[in-house]
Each structure stands twice: as structure tokens, then as C-alpha cells.
Short mmCIF file of C-alpha atoms (C1' of nucleotides) and ligand atoms in Angstrom, two decimals:
data_model
loop_
_atom_site.label_atom_id
_atom_site.label_comp_id
_atom_site.label_asym_id
_atom_site.label_seq_id
_atom_site.Cartn_x
_atom_site.Cartn_y
_atom_site.Cartn_z
CA UNK W 1 0.00 0.00 0.00
CA UNK W 2 1.53 3.28 -1.11
CA UNK W 3 1.35 6.65 0.67
CA UNK W 4 -1.00 7.96 -2.01
CA UNK W 5 -3.36 5.00 -1.71
CA UNK W 6 -3.45 5.36 2.06
CA UNK W 7 -4.24 9.05 1.75
CA UNK W 8 -7.12 8.35 -0.58
CA UNK W 9 -8.58 5.68 1.72
CA UNK W 10 -8.34 8.00 4.71
CA UNK W 11 -10.02 10.78 2.75
CA UNK W 12 -12.85 8.56 1.54
CA UNK W 13 -13.39 7.43 5.13
CA UNK W 14 -13.73 11.02 6.33
CA UNK W 15 -16.01 12.05 3.50
CA UNK W 16 -18.19 8.96 3.85
CA UNK W 17 -19.31 10.11 7.29
CA UNK W 18 -20.79 13.25 5.83
CA UNK W 19 -22.01 11.95 2.48
CA UNK W 20 -25.20 9.95 2.15
CA UNK W 21 -24.39 8.50 -1.27
CA UNK W 22 -20.98 7.46 -2.51
CA UNK W 23 -18.15 9.93 -2.06
CA UNK W 24 -17.83 12.02 -5.21
CA UNK W 25 -14.73 12.48 -7.29
CA UNK W 26 -14.83 16.24 -6.82
CA UNK W 27 -15.22 15.99 -3.04
CA UNK W 28 -12.04 13.91 -2.90
CA UNK W 29 -10.22 16.21 -5.33
CA UNK W 30 -11.20 19.15 -3.17
CA UNK W 31 -10.08 17.56 0.07
CA UNK W 32 -6.75 16.33 -1.30
CA UNK W 33 -6.14 19.42 -3.40
CA UNK W 34 -5.68 17.43 -6.62
CA UNK W 35 -7.50 17.34 -9.92
CA UNK W 36 -10.63 15.31 -10.58
CA UNK W 37 -8.80 13.47 -13.35
CA UNK W 38 -6.20 12.19 -10.90
CA UNK W 39 -8.89 11.07 -8.49
CA UNK W 40 -10.73 9.24 -11.25
CA UNK W 41 -7.58 7.30 -12.06
CA UNK W 42 -6.92 6.40 -8.45
CA UNK W 43 -10.51 5.33 -7.77
CA UNK W 44 -10.25 2.82 -10.57
CA UNK W 45 -7.03 1.50 -9.13
CA UNK W 46 -8.49 1.18 -5.62
CA UNK W 47 -11.56 -0.53 -7.05
CA UNK W 48 -9.41 -3.07 -8.86
CA UNK W 49 -7.70 -3.79 -5.52
CA UNK W 50 -11.13 -4.19 -3.92
CA UNK W 51 -10.49 -1.46 -1.40
CA UNK W 52 -13.50 0.53 -2.59
CA UNK W 53 -16.70 -0.10 -4.50
CA UNK W 54 -16.82 2.25 -7.40
CA UNK W 55 -19.39 2.83 -10.10
CA UNK W 56 -18.37 5.32 -12.75
CA UNK W 57 -20.02 8.70 -12.30
CA UNK W 58 -21.51 7.68 -8.92
CA UNK W 59 -18.62 7.92 -6.53
CA UNK W 60 -16.96 5.49 -4.14
CA UNK W 61 -17.58 3.70 -0.87
CA UNK W 62 -15.07 1.71 1.14
CA UNK W 63 -15.17 -2.08 1.18
CA UNK W 64 -14.63 -3.92 4.45
CA UNK W 65 -10.95 -4.19 3.60
CA UNK W 66 -10.68 -0.55 2.58
CA UNK W 67 -12.39 0.65 5.74
CA UNK W 68 -10.10 -1.43 7.94
CA UNK W 69 -7.06 0.02 6.29
CA UNK W 70 -8.38 3.57 6.50
CA UNK W 71 -8.98 3.12 10.22
CA UNK W 72 -5.45 1.79 10.67
CA UNK W 73 -3.99 4.87 9.01
CA UNK W 74 -6.15 7.11 11.20
CA UNK W 75 -5.05 5.14 14.26
CA UNK W 76 -1.42 5.73 13.34
CA UNK W 77 -2.02 9.42 12.65
CA UNK W 78 -3.76 10.11 15.93
CA UNK W 79 -1.37 8.07 18.04
CA UNK W 80 1.59 9.95 16.56
CA UNK W 81 -0.11 13.27 17.23
CA UNK W 82 -0.71 12.20 20.81
CA UNK W 83 2.92 11.13 21.16
CA UNK W 84 4.16 14.45 19.84
CA UNK W 85 2.05 16.41 22.32
CA UNK W 86 2.41 14.12 25.35
CA UNK W 87 6.02 13.03 25.05
CA UNK W 88 7.72 15.68 22.95
CA UNK W 89 5.68 18.65 24.14
CA UNK W 90 4.61 19.87 20.74
CA UNK W 91 1.67 22.28 20.61
CA UNK W 92 -1.54 20.91 19.14
CA UNK W 93 -1.06 23.23 16.18
CA UNK W 94 2.30 21.65 15.27
CA UNK W 95 1.44 17.98 15.11
CA UNK W 96 -0.82 17.41 12.14
CA UNK W 97 1.76 18.07 9.44
CA UNK W 98 4.34 15.71 10.92
CA UNK W 99 1.67 13.08 11.59
CA UNK W 100 0.79 13.21 7.89
CA UNK W 101 4.23 11.74 7.30
CA UNK W 102 4.40 9.41 10.29
CA UNK W 103 0.99 7.82 9.60
CA UNK W 104 2.53 5.90 6.70
CA UNK W 105 5.22 4.09 8.68
CA UNK W 106 4.49 0.38 8.42
CA UNK W 107 5.13 -1.54 11.63
CA UNK W 108 2.41 -3.14 13.67
CA UNK W 109 4.79 -3.65 16.55
CA UNK W 110 5.77 0.02 16.52
CA UNK W 111 2.26 1.39 16.58
CA UNK W 112 1.10 -1.00 19.28
CA UNK W 113 4.14 -0.20 21.42
CA UNK W 114 3.44 3.51 21.01
CA UNK W 115 -0.17 2.91 22.05
CA UNK W 116 1.01 1.09 25.18
CA UNK W 117 3.61 3.74 26.03
CA UNK W 118 0.92 6.42 25.82
CA UNK W 119 -1.40 4.43 28.08
CA UNK W 120 -3.90 3.51 25.36
CA UNK W 121 -5.26 7.02 24.86
CA UNK W 122 -8.87 7.32 23.65
CA UNK W 123 -8.68 10.78 22.06
CA UNK W 124 -6.02 12.72 20.21
CA UNK W 125 -4.90 16.34 20.80
CA UNK W 126 -7.75 17.62 18.64
CA UNK W 127 -10.46 15.67 20.44
CA UNK W 128 -10.75 12.97 17.78
CA UNK W 129 -11.18 9.34 18.85
CA UNK W 130 -8.20 6.98 18.45
CA UNK W 131 -9.11 3.55 17.08
CA UNK W 132 -7.75 0.68 19.18
CA UNK W 133 -5.71 -2.23 17.82
CA UNK W 134 -8.94 -3.88 16.64
CA UNK W 135 -10.12 -0.78 14.85
CA UNK W 136 -12.82 0.04 17.41
CA UNK W 137 -13.43 3.56 18.60
CA UNK W 138 -16.28 5.35 20.28
CA UNK W 139 -18.04 8.16 18.54
CA UNK W 140 -17.65 11.38 20.46
CA UNK W 141 -20.80 13.32 21.24
CA UNK W 142 -20.34 16.74 19.74
CA UNK W 143 -21.89 19.48 17.64
CA UNK W 144 -20.56 22.50 15.83
CA UNK W 145 -20.33 25.70 17.77
CA UNK W 146 -21.90 27.40 14.75
CA UNK W 147 -25.08 25.39 15.35
CA UNK W 148 -25.53 26.62 18.92
CA UNK W 149 -27.76 29.37 20.21
CA UNK W 150 -27.42 32.40 22.44
CA UNK W 151 -27.20 31.83 26.18
CA UNK W 152 -26.03 28.24 25.91
CA UNK W 153 -23.16 27.01 28.01
CA UNK W 154 -20.78 24.41 26.65
CA UNK W 155 -17.28 23.04 26.54
CA UNK W 156 -14.86 22.68 23.63
CA UNK W 157 -14.40 19.01 22.70
CA UNK W 158 -12.76 19.14 19.30
CA UNK W 159 -11.79 20.96 16.13
CA UNK W 160 -12.72 20.18 12.55
CA UNK W 161 -9.83 22.06 10.97
CA UNK W 162 -6.52 20.87 12.44
CA UNK W 163 -4.31 23.22 10.43
CA UNK W 164 -1.62 25.20 12.17
CA UNK W 165 -3.11 28.48 10.97
CA UNK W 166 -6.48 27.84 12.56
CA UNK W 167 -5.20 26.38 15.83
CA UNK W 168 -2.80 29.27 16.37
CA UNK W 169 -5.76 31.63 16.32
CA UNK W 170 -7.54 29.49 18.90
CA UNK W 171 -4.42 29.50 21.08
CA UNK W 172 -4.31 33.28 20.89
CA UNK W 173 -7.94 33.43 21.95
CA UNK W 174 -7.22 30.95 24.76
CA UNK W 175 -9.56 28.36 23.34
CA UNK W 176 -8.49 24.78 24.07
CA UNK W 177 -10.02 21.36 24.59
CA UNK W 178 -11.99 21.53 27.81
CA UNK W 179 -12.48 25.29 27.73
CA UNK W 180 -15.92 26.21 29.08
CA UNK W 181 -17.83 29.04 27.42
CA UNK W 182 -21.11 30.89 27.51
CA UNK W 183 -22.64 32.26 24.30
CA UNK W 184 -23.22 35.95 24.87
CA UNK W 185 -24.49 36.67 21.42
CA UNK W 186 -25.06 35.21 17.97
CA UNK W 187 -25.39 37.58 15.05
CA UNK W 188 -28.16 36.55 12.65
CA UNK W 189 -26.65 38.60 9.84
CA UNK W 190 -23.29 36.83 9.45
CA UNK W 191 -23.46 33.96 11.92
CA UNK W 192 -20.64 35.38 14.04
CA UNK W 193 -20.62 34.44 17.70
CA UNK W 194 -19.46 36.18 20.88
CA UNK W 195 -18.36 33.95 23.73
CA UNK W 196 -17.61 34.61 27.35
CA UNK W 197 -14.62 32.59 28.53
CA UNK W 198 -13.38 33.21 32.06
CA UNK W 199 -14.85 36.71 32.06
CA UNK W 200 -13.25 37.62 28.76
CA UNK W 201 -15.42 38.33 25.76
CA UNK W 202 -14.23 36.62 22.59
CA UNK W 203 -15.48 37.13 19.02
CA UNK W 204 -15.57 34.32 16.47
CA UNK W 205 -16.56 34.45 12.82
CA UNK W 206 -19.09 31.98 11.43
CA UNK W 207 -16.23 30.27 9.64
CA UNK W 208 -14.31 29.75 12.86
CA UNK W 209 -17.41 28.66 14.77
CA UNK W 210 -18.09 26.02 12.17
CA UNK W 211 -14.66 24.47 12.76
CA UNK W 212 -15.09 24.03 16.50
CA UNK W 213 -16.85 21.07 18.09
CA UNK W 214 -18.50 21.51 21.46
CA UNK W 215 -20.59 19.63 23.98
CA UNK W 216 -23.61 21.42 25.39
CA UNK W 217 -23.62 21.79 29.16
CA UNK W 218 -26.76 23.84 29.45
CA UNK W 219 -29.25 25.52 27.15
CA UNK W 220 -30.45 27.88 29.87
CA UNK W 221 -29.22 31.29 30.76
CA UNK W 222 -26.86 30.69 33.62
CA UNK W 223 -25.92 34.33 34.08
CA UNK Y 1 14.77 15.47 -1.18
CA UNK Y 2 13.10 12.13 -1.95
CA UNK Y 3 13.47 8.86 -0.06
CA UNK Y 4 15.51 7.41 -2.91
CA UNK Y 5 17.88 10.36 -3.03
CA UNK Y 6 18.41 10.17 0.72
CA UNK Y 7 19.13 6.46 0.51
CA UNK Y 8 21.74 7.04 -2.17
CA UNK Y 9 23.46 9.80 -0.18
CA UNK Y 10 23.56 7.64 2.94
CA UNK Y 11 24.98 4.75 0.94
CA UNK Y 12 27.66 6.87 -0.68
CA UNK Y 13 28.61 8.17 2.76
CA UNK Y 14 29.08 4.63 4.09
CA UNK Y 15 31.02 3.43 1.08
CA UNK Y 16 33.23 6.52 1.02
CA UNK Y 17 34.73 5.53 4.37
CA UNK Y 18 36.03 2.30 2.93
CA UNK Y 19 36.85 3.42 -0.60
CA UNK Y 20 40.00 5.34 -1.41
CA UNK Y 21 38.81 6.63 -4.77
CA UNK Y 22 35.30 7.66 -5.67
CA UNK Y 23 32.51 5.25 -4.80
CA UNK Y 24 31.81 3.02 -7.78
CA UNK Y 25 28.49 2.48 -9.48
CA UNK Y 26 28.60 -1.24 -8.84
CA UNK Y 27 29.42 -0.81 -5.14
CA UNK Y 28 26.30 1.31 -4.75
CA UNK Y 29 24.20 -1.07 -6.84
CA UNK Y 30 25.40 -3.92 -4.66
CA UNK Y 31 24.67 -2.16 -1.40
CA UNK Y 32 21.23 -0.96 -2.45
CA UNK Y 33 20.36 -4.14 -4.33
CA UNK Y 34 19.56 -2.30 -7.56
CA UNK Y 35 20.97 -2.36 -11.07
CA UNK Y 36 24.03 -0.43 -12.15
CA UNK Y 37 21.93 1.33 -14.79
CA UNK Y 38 19.62 2.74 -12.13
CA UNK Y 39 22.58 3.92 -10.09
CA UNK Y 40 24.11 5.59 -13.10
CA UNK Y 41 20.89 7.54 -13.66
CA UNK Y 42 20.66 8.60 -10.06
CA UNK Y 43 24.29 9.66 -9.83
CA UNK Y 44 23.73 12.05 -12.69
CA UNK Y 45 20.71 13.48 -10.97
CA UNK Y 46 22.56 13.94 -7.68
CA UNK Y 47 25.45 15.56 -9.52
CA UNK Y 48 23.11 18.04 -11.20
CA UNK Y 49 21.80 18.93 -7.73
CA UNK Y 50 25.39 19.36 -6.56
CA UNK Y 51 25.03 16.75 -3.85
CA UNK Y 52 27.87 14.67 -5.28
CA UNK Y 53 30.84 15.18 -7.54
CA UNK Y 54 30.64 12.70 -10.33
CA UNK Y 55 32.87 11.92 -13.24
CA UNK Y 56 31.56 9.33 -15.65
CA UNK Y 57 33.18 5.91 -15.22
CA UNK Y 58 35.07 7.10 -12.10
CA UNK Y 59 32.44 7.04 -9.37
CA UNK Y 60 31.11 9.61 -6.94
CA UNK Y 61 32.12 11.55 -3.84
CA UNK Y 62 29.85 13.66 -1.69
CA UNK Y 63 29.98 17.44 -1.84
CA UNK Y 64 29.82 19.47 1.36
CA UNK Y 65 26.06 19.71 0.89
CA UNK Y 66 25.67 16.06 0.11
CA UNK Y 67 27.71 15.00 3.12
CA UNK Y 68 25.69 17.21 5.45
CA UNK Y 69 22.49 15.70 4.22
CA UNK Y 70 23.82 12.15 4.46
CA UNK Y 71 24.82 12.79 8.07
CA UNK Y 72 21.37 14.17 8.83
CA UNK Y 73 19.74 11.01 7.51
CA UNK Y 74 22.14 8.89 9.57
CA UNK Y 75 21.38 11.03 12.63
CA UNK Y 76 17.68 10.39 12.15
CA UNK Y 77 18.21 6.68 11.60
CA UNK Y 78 20.31 6.17 14.70
CA UNK Y 79 18.15 8.34 16.94
CA UNK Y 80 15.06 6.40 15.91
CA UNK Y 81 16.84 3.10 16.57
CA UNK Y 82 17.82 4.38 20.00
CA UNK Y 83 14.26 5.48 20.69
CA UNK Y 84 12.89 2.09 19.71
CA UNK Y 85 15.26 0.27 22.05
CA UNK Y 86 15.23 2.72 24.96
CA UNK Y 87 11.62 3.80 25.01
CA UNK Y 88 9.70 1.06 23.25
CA UNK Y 89 11.88 -1.85 24.39
CA UNK Y 90 12.56 -3.27 20.97
CA UNK Y 91 15.46 -5.69 20.66
CA UNK Y 92 18.51 -4.41 18.77
CA UNK Y 93 17.70 -6.90 16.03
CA UNK Y 94 14.26 -5.38 15.39
CA UNK Y 95 15.06 -1.71 14.92
CA UNK Y 96 16.96 -1.32 11.68
CA UNK Y 97 14.11 -2.10 9.32
CA UNK Y 98 11.69 0.34 10.95
CA UNK Y 99 14.41 2.99 11.16
CA UNK Y 100 14.87 2.65 7.39
CA UNK Y 101 11.38 4.10 7.10
CA UNK Y 102 11.55 6.60 9.96
CA UNK Y 103 14.84 8.12 8.81
CA UNK Y 104 12.99 9.90 6.00
CA UNK Y 105 10.54 11.82 8.17
CA UNK Y 106 11.21 15.50 7.63
CA UNK Y 107 10.96 17.61 10.77
CA UNK Y 108 13.87 19.31 12.40
CA UNK Y 109 11.84 19.99 15.49
CA UNK Y 110 10.87 16.33 15.77
CA UNK Y 111 14.36 14.95 15.53
CA UNK Y 112 15.82 17.47 17.94
CA UNK Y 113 13.03 16.82 20.44
CA UNK Y 114 13.72 13.08 20.18
CA UNK Y 115 17.40 13.74 20.77
CA UNK Y 116 16.57 15.71 23.91
CA UNK Y 117 14.10 13.12 25.20
CA UNK Y 118 16.74 10.43 24.82
CA UNK Y 119 19.31 12.53 26.71
CA UNK Y 120 21.49 13.29 23.68
CA UNK Y 121 22.80 9.74 23.24
CA UNK Y 122 26.22 9.36 21.66
CA UNK Y 123 25.89 5.83 20.30
CA UNK Y 124 23.03 3.80 18.88
CA UNK Y 125 22.01 0.23 19.78
CA UNK Y 126 24.61 -1.20 17.40
CA UNK Y 127 27.47 0.87 18.79
CA UNK Y 128 27.48 3.40 15.95
CA UNK Y 129 27.99 7.08 16.74
CA UNK Y 130 24.98 9.41 16.55
CA UNK Y 131 25.73 12.76 14.89
CA UNK Y 132 24.62 15.75 16.97
CA UNK Y 133 22.43 18.58 15.67
CA UNK Y 134 25.50 20.15 14.06
CA UNK Y 135 26.48 16.94 12.33
CA UNK Y 136 29.46 16.27 14.60
CA UNK Y 137 30.21 12.82 15.91
CA UNK Y 138 33.23 11.12 17.38
CA UNK Y 139 34.78 8.21 15.61
CA UNK Y 140 34.62 5.15 17.75
CA UNK Y 141 37.84 3.24 18.31
CA UNK Y 142 37.24 -0.28 17.11
CA UNK Y 143 38.54 -3.14 15.05
CA UNK Y 144 37.05 -6.27 13.59
CA UNK Y 145 37.07 -9.35 15.76
CA UNK Y 146 38.31 -11.25 12.72
CA UNK Y 147 41.53 -9.21 12.84
CA UNK Y 148 42.38 -10.20 16.43
CA UNK Y 149 44.72 -12.88 17.66
CA UNK Y 150 44.64 -15.74 20.10
CA UNK Y 151 44.83 -14.94 23.81
CA UNK Y 152 43.62 -11.37 23.42
CA UNK Y 153 40.96 -9.98 25.72
CA UNK Y 154 38.44 -7.46 24.43
CA UNK Y 155 34.95 -6.12 24.59
CA UNK Y 156 32.24 -5.94 21.95
CA UNK Y 157 31.66 -2.34 20.82
CA UNK Y 158 29.65 -2.67 17.64
CA UNK Y 159 28.36 -4.69 14.71
CA UNK Y 160 28.87 -4.15 11.02
CA UNK Y 161 25.86 -6.11 9.86
CA UNK Y 162 22.72 -4.82 11.60
CA UNK Y 163 20.32 -7.27 10.00
CA UNK Y 164 17.85 -9.12 12.14
CA UNK Y 165 19.21 -12.47 10.99
CA UNK Y 166 22.72 -11.75 12.18
CA UNK Y 167 21.79 -10.09 15.46
CA UNK Y 168 19.48 -12.92 16.44
CA UNK Y 169 22.43 -15.29 16.24
CA UNK Y 170 24.48 -13.00 18.47
CA UNK Y 171 21.60 -12.87 20.97
CA UNK Y 172 21.47 -16.65 21.02
CA UNK Y 173 25.20 -16.75 21.72
CA UNK Y 174 24.79 -14.09 24.43
CA UNK Y 175 26.96 -11.61 22.60
CA UNK Y 176 25.96 -7.97 23.21
CA UNK Y 177 27.52 -4.53 23.33
CA UNK Y 178 29.83 -4.48 26.34
CA UNK Y 179 30.31 -8.24 26.44
CA UNK Y 180 33.88 -9.10 27.49
CA UNK Y 181 35.62 -12.03 25.83
CA UNK Y 182 38.90 -13.89 25.71
CA UNK Y 183 40.08 -15.47 22.46
CA UNK Y 184 40.73 -19.12 23.20
CA UNK Y 185 41.64 -20.07 19.69
CA UNK Y 186 41.82 -18.85 16.13
CA UNK Y 187 41.83 -21.41 13.35
CA UNK Y 188 44.33 -20.56 10.61
CA UNK Y 189 42.54 -22.77 8.11
CA UNK Y 190 39.16 -21.02 7.95
CA UNK Y 191 39.58 -18.00 10.21
CA UNK Y 192 37.01 -19.26 12.69
CA UNK Y 193 37.38 -18.11 16.28
CA UNK Y 194 36.54 -19.60 19.64
CA UNK Y 195 35.78 -17.18 22.46
CA UNK Y 196 35.42 -17.60 26.19
CA UNK Y 197 32.56 -15.49 27.53
CA UNK Y 198 31.70 -15.87 31.21
CA UNK Y 199 33.19 -19.36 31.29
CA UNK Y 200 31.24 -20.48 28.23
CA UNK Y 201 33.07 -21.42 25.06
CA UNK Y 202 31.56 -19.91 21.93
CA UNK Y 203 32.41 -20.67 18.29
CA UNK Y 204 32.21 -18.03 15.56
CA UNK Y 205 32.80 -18.40 11.84
CA UNK Y 206 35.17 -16.06 9.99
CA UNK Y 207 32.10 -14.43 8.43
CA UNK Y 208 30.56 -13.69 11.80
CA UNK Y 209 33.84 -12.50 13.30
CA UNK Y 210 34.21 -10.02 10.46
CA UNK Y 211 30.88 -8.44 11.30
CA UNK Y 212 31.70 -7.75 14.93
CA UNK Y 213 33.62 -4.70 16.13
CA UNK Y 214 35.62 -4.93 19.32
CA UNK Y 215 37.95 -2.89 21.49
CA UNK Y 216 41.11 -4.59 22.70
CA UNK Y 217 41.52 -4.70 26.46
CA UNK Y 218 44.70 -6.75 26.57
CA UNK Y 219 46.92 -8.58 24.13
CA UNK Y 220 48.44 -10.76 26.87
CA UNK Y 221 47.30 -14.10 28.12
CA UNK Y 222 45.24 -13.26 31.18
CA UNK Y 223 44.35 -16.87 31.99
"C1'" DT D 1 50.05 -3.84 -27.01
"C1'" DT D 2 46.25 -5.87 -28.55
"C1'" DA D 3 42.18 -8.82 -27.42
"C1'" DA D 4 38.96 -10.39 -24.03
"C1'" DA D 5 36.45 -9.45 -19.88
"C1'" DA D 6 34.32 -6.53 -16.71
"C1'" DT D 7 32.23 -2.24 -15.64
"C1'" DT D 8 29.56 1.62 -16.70
"C1'" DT D 9 26.55 4.35 -19.42
"C1'" DT D 10 22.86 5.04 -22.77
"C1'" DA D 11 18.50 3.83 -25.01
"C1'" DG D 12 14.09 2.52 -24.59
"C1'" DA D 13 10.35 0.73 -21.73
"C1'" DC D 14 7.35 0.60 -17.65
"C1'" DA D 15 4.63 1.62 -13.25
"C1'" DA D 16 3.00 5.18 -10.13
"C1'" DA D 17 1.05 9.48 -9.53
"C1'" DT D 18 0.15 13.56 -11.22
"C1'" DC D 19 -1.30 17.24 -14.73
"C1'" DT D 20 -4.04 19.73 -18.89
"C1'" DA D 21 -7.22 19.44 -22.47
"C1'" DA D 22 -10.83 17.07 -24.73
"C1'" DA D 23 -14.71 13.96 -24.68
"C1'" DT D 24 -18.63 12.15 -22.39
"C1'" DA D 25 -22.27 11.60 -19.03
"C1'" DA D 26 -25.37 13.52 -15.57
"C1'" DA D 27 -27.88 17.26 -13.59
"C1'" DA D 28 -30.05 21.61 -13.89
"C1'" DT D 29 -32.72 24.81 -16.36
"C1'" DA D 30 -35.41 26.91 -19.69
"C1'" DT V 1 -38.35 17.81 -23.37
"C1'" DA V 2 -34.46 20.02 -25.33
"C1'" DT V 3 -30.60 22.62 -24.15
"C1'" DT V 4 -27.17 24.31 -21.32
"C1'" DT V 5 -24.21 23.74 -17.44
"C1'" DT V 6 -21.60 20.97 -14.37
"C1'" DA V 7 -19.24 16.81 -13.08
"C1'" DT V 8 -16.61 13.02 -14.44
"C1'" DT V 9 -13.82 10.27 -17.30
"C1'" DT V 10 -10.50 9.49 -21.01
"C1'" DA V 11 -6.43 10.68 -23.75
"C1'" DG V 12 -2.05 12.08 -23.83
"C1'" DA V 13 2.01 14.13 -21.39
"C1'" DT V 14 5.34 14.57 -17.48
"C1'" DT V 15 8.28 13.28 -13.42
"C1'" DT V 16 10.50 9.84 -10.55
"C1'" DG V 17 12.67 5.70 -10.11
"C1'" DT V 18 13.24 1.48 -11.75
"C1'" DC V 19 14.30 -2.29 -15.28
"C1'" DT V 20 16.56 -4.97 -19.59
"C1'" DA V 21 19.32 -4.88 -23.50
"C1'" DA V 22 22.73 -2.70 -26.16
"C1'" DA V 23 26.61 0.41 -26.68
"C1'" DA V 24 30.69 2.51 -24.84
"C1'" DT V 25 34.60 2.66 -21.85
"C1'" DT V 26 37.95 0.89 -18.74
"C1'" DT V 27 40.50 -2.89 -16.84
"C1'" DT V 28 42.73 -7.26 -17.12
"C1'" DA V 29 45.24 -10.59 -19.34
"C1'" DA V 30 47.18 -12.89 -23.14
MN1 LIG A 301 -4.16 15.41 12.17
MN1 LIG A 302 -5.78 15.01 15.20
MN1 LIG A 303 20.33 0.66 11.20
MN1 LIG A 304 22.27 1.26 14.03
#
DNA sequence: TTAAAATTTTAGACAAATCTAAATAAAATA
DNA sequence: TATTTTATTTAGATTTGTCTAAAATTTTAA
């Protein structure tokens, strides 16, 4: 299994969760920042290897085999990210890029030893679940901050965008996993949100709010 | 810099130490288990990038740039091997293969953080020196066991062959870094050697003895 | 010092992964 | 429903790294 193939499988896995039908060529091209033509080629290759089911013009879904491999790559990615934060004291904004490389290292013994060393962590530095050695992981209860309403109280449980650019902004605003907030205001016009975090008032655009996952603590005014 | 290019640089670095002239195409092909034609192609590419000096039919030597990069790859390789043994409790026979993959991960921050976590180790699990962040490393004083004589006493300081197959044999014979031995006998006919290690008598072929590095403790009979 | 042998390079091909441009199919719209 | 627009696939090219077979060069040996 090549790096490119693994990246496609991982991408299809992500996009499958949101899509109802098969994952479309253009969705994959978008996510991987490649051209549709390249994706079309690769989908045919993955189909021939029975890692996906693919009907021309109707997108792809993972086979049992394909899904297992995608989950393995995600397991590797998230364990490496956890290692970088827990053992090497990287910031959560620095780990994704390196993990994109490390996730392709092939050694079952290595990844299971890492898992053990880290104490079998259940979530990664961005709040995403880490599949165990059997590929099992629990779905984390969460919703987008952008879908919340005024006067709700909640806590940050994850981020959708794990890019350095985005996470640095969150750091600057003192927003981390576990941070508790109260929604002071939600602007109908542009969807921007104003939070209260530890007595500070913090403004977030709609775009930012739709890249932050939260868990609702209360839907009542607790002020 | 691609994986392949890094592997070539590393190989040329190794072979340069033994060669007097430039490193030959066939020596590289041998070491990397590829064809001379492939090596020829790659040497021209590396020369164009000014990583090696290359004159057709007369082999290659590293430029300043090329040498620096080779040393960086070796630093990564040996630090990862050390990590695997020290932190993940791999045996010294299990680490080389995985390190062949890990040595290509590009992140200066990662490798320097690993170095720090490991306490800036000076030698790897096979007794080879680990270059520091500036590319400096001390040459280890050693000679091949095959070049020693009867009645000498010495200690194991390294191995030339780091393959799993070879190291498993050493494990079985209880030969490790730091092991002290006395040479009971050296057979003129086939170069085989018989050692005394902690009162056990251990036989080694010429081939094995020429893959073990040692430091002489005494050239006198200490029996 | 010339001929044979070994080494090295070149030529041409191939697989993987990507691209642009053109063709084709599906979806949206009039 | 017919036409236009959008999405997808195919065709053909490119880069990287490899191969085999043939040509060129160097080395060895007669
Ligand atoms: Mn990530
Ligand atoms: Mn993550
Ligand atoms: Mn090694
Ligand atoms: Mn080593």
C-alpha cells in the first residue's frame, strides 16, 4: 500500500461520514487538493484492488478491507499526534503536518508499542477518537459551535480544521479542549458568535465557529 | 529530497569511508540491491543537484552539501533506533528495518526533540555514533574481531551487519555490546574463532567475526 | 600492445502518480 | 423535453525511479 493510496482511503473514510451516497470524485479532489482526473484514475485503481466499491459517475464507498485500512492509518495518525504532544511537548497546532508523514510508517509492533507507552489514549490532541488495535473507537458526542444558540453554556471538545493556521488563532484566543464558554451573542446577519470565557469576551466568525466542536452543558441562561 | 535520493546519499557516505577513490556504481548497486543502470541515472541526478561530484566511469564523492544531508539522515536513523530500544523496548535486532522508514521523516523539530528526550545519546544500539544537531560525531575506536589474535581480551563495541538475521544469532550466543571475551583459539585454516565469555566457550565463523567490532583490552594471556 | 572481460553508461520501456485538455455523461434549467 | 451547465472520465504528457538490452569505456590478461 503506497502513501498515495493510504491518503485516498483515509479521505474517503472522512467524506463517507458526511455523504449519504458514494463519495464524489470532486469531493475527494477538493479535500486532497488534486485534480478530478487524478482522483478518477486512483478510484479505478483502488476498485481493482477491492479497497473501494466504485461505479463510474456515482462515486466510491469503502469495502470492508478498505475501511479497515483507513482506520489503521487514522489510528497511526492520531497516536503519533498524541505522542508528539504528550512526550515531545509539541503544541496541538504543530502535530498534524508531521503526523501526515508518520501515519505511513508500516510496523504493527511500533504502533502498538506507542499505544502502550501512551497508556492507550482514547482521544487525540484535537479531540478525535483513536481507534484501538482492533479498529474500534467510540463516537464522540459533539456538535458544531456554529449550530448553537445564544445563552447556551458548553465546553470545547474538538476541532474540525486541524491546520496550524487555525489552531494558532484558537491559542491566541485561549480556546483549548476543555475550555468552558457561555454564548453571549449570535449575530443573525453573518453567523458570528461572541463567547464569554473566564470573564473575557471573545469574538468568532461563522467560519471559525463552524470548525469548532462543542458539547452542550446547558441551554439555559446561567448568568 | 526524496526517499531514494536520501538512501543514495547515505549509501555513498558509508562506502566513502572504505573506498580510497570515488565510490563506484557497482558498489552502490550492490549495497542498495539495484541495477548499475539505475545507479548511473541517479548519480547524474545527484550531480546536477550538486550533492555529489561525479565523473563518468570514475564514481562519486559527496559534496559538502551532500555529506551534510547524508549525516542528517544517519542522525535520524540512529536516533530512531535508540528510541525504539530505549523507550519502546525493541530488541537491537528489530530496529533497523523500521528505522529505514523513519529516517525519511522531515521535521527538524521532531528529531531534535527526540534527541533531547533520549538525553542526547552518543551511540546507537549497534554501537554506531549518533551525529549531533551540528552533524558532529566522534569516531569510535574499534577493530574487527576477525583481525584479532589468540589470547587477546576485548569487549564488543559494535556490529557491522545490523540485520535481524545476524543479530538474532548473536543474541542466542549471548553476545551484546559491552560483552567481554577472551580469544581461546583462532583457526588458521578457515579463520574461525573460539571465544570464552563468562566461562562459556563460543564458536564463531570467519564471516561472523568479520561483522563484529571490538575494542582490545589486553593482548596478553590473562588466563 | 592488442584482445577479451568486466564495468559503466545510454536507449528505450514501464509503473506510479500527477497534470491539462478534450470527450462524455449527468444534472439543472429553460 | 431540449438545451445548457456541471461533473466526471478518457487521452495524452510529465516526473521519478526502476528495469533490460545494447553500446561505450575501462581494466585485465594474453
Ligand atoms: Mn491530524
Ligand atoms: Mn488530530
Ligand atoms: Mn540501522
Ligand atoms: Mn544502528
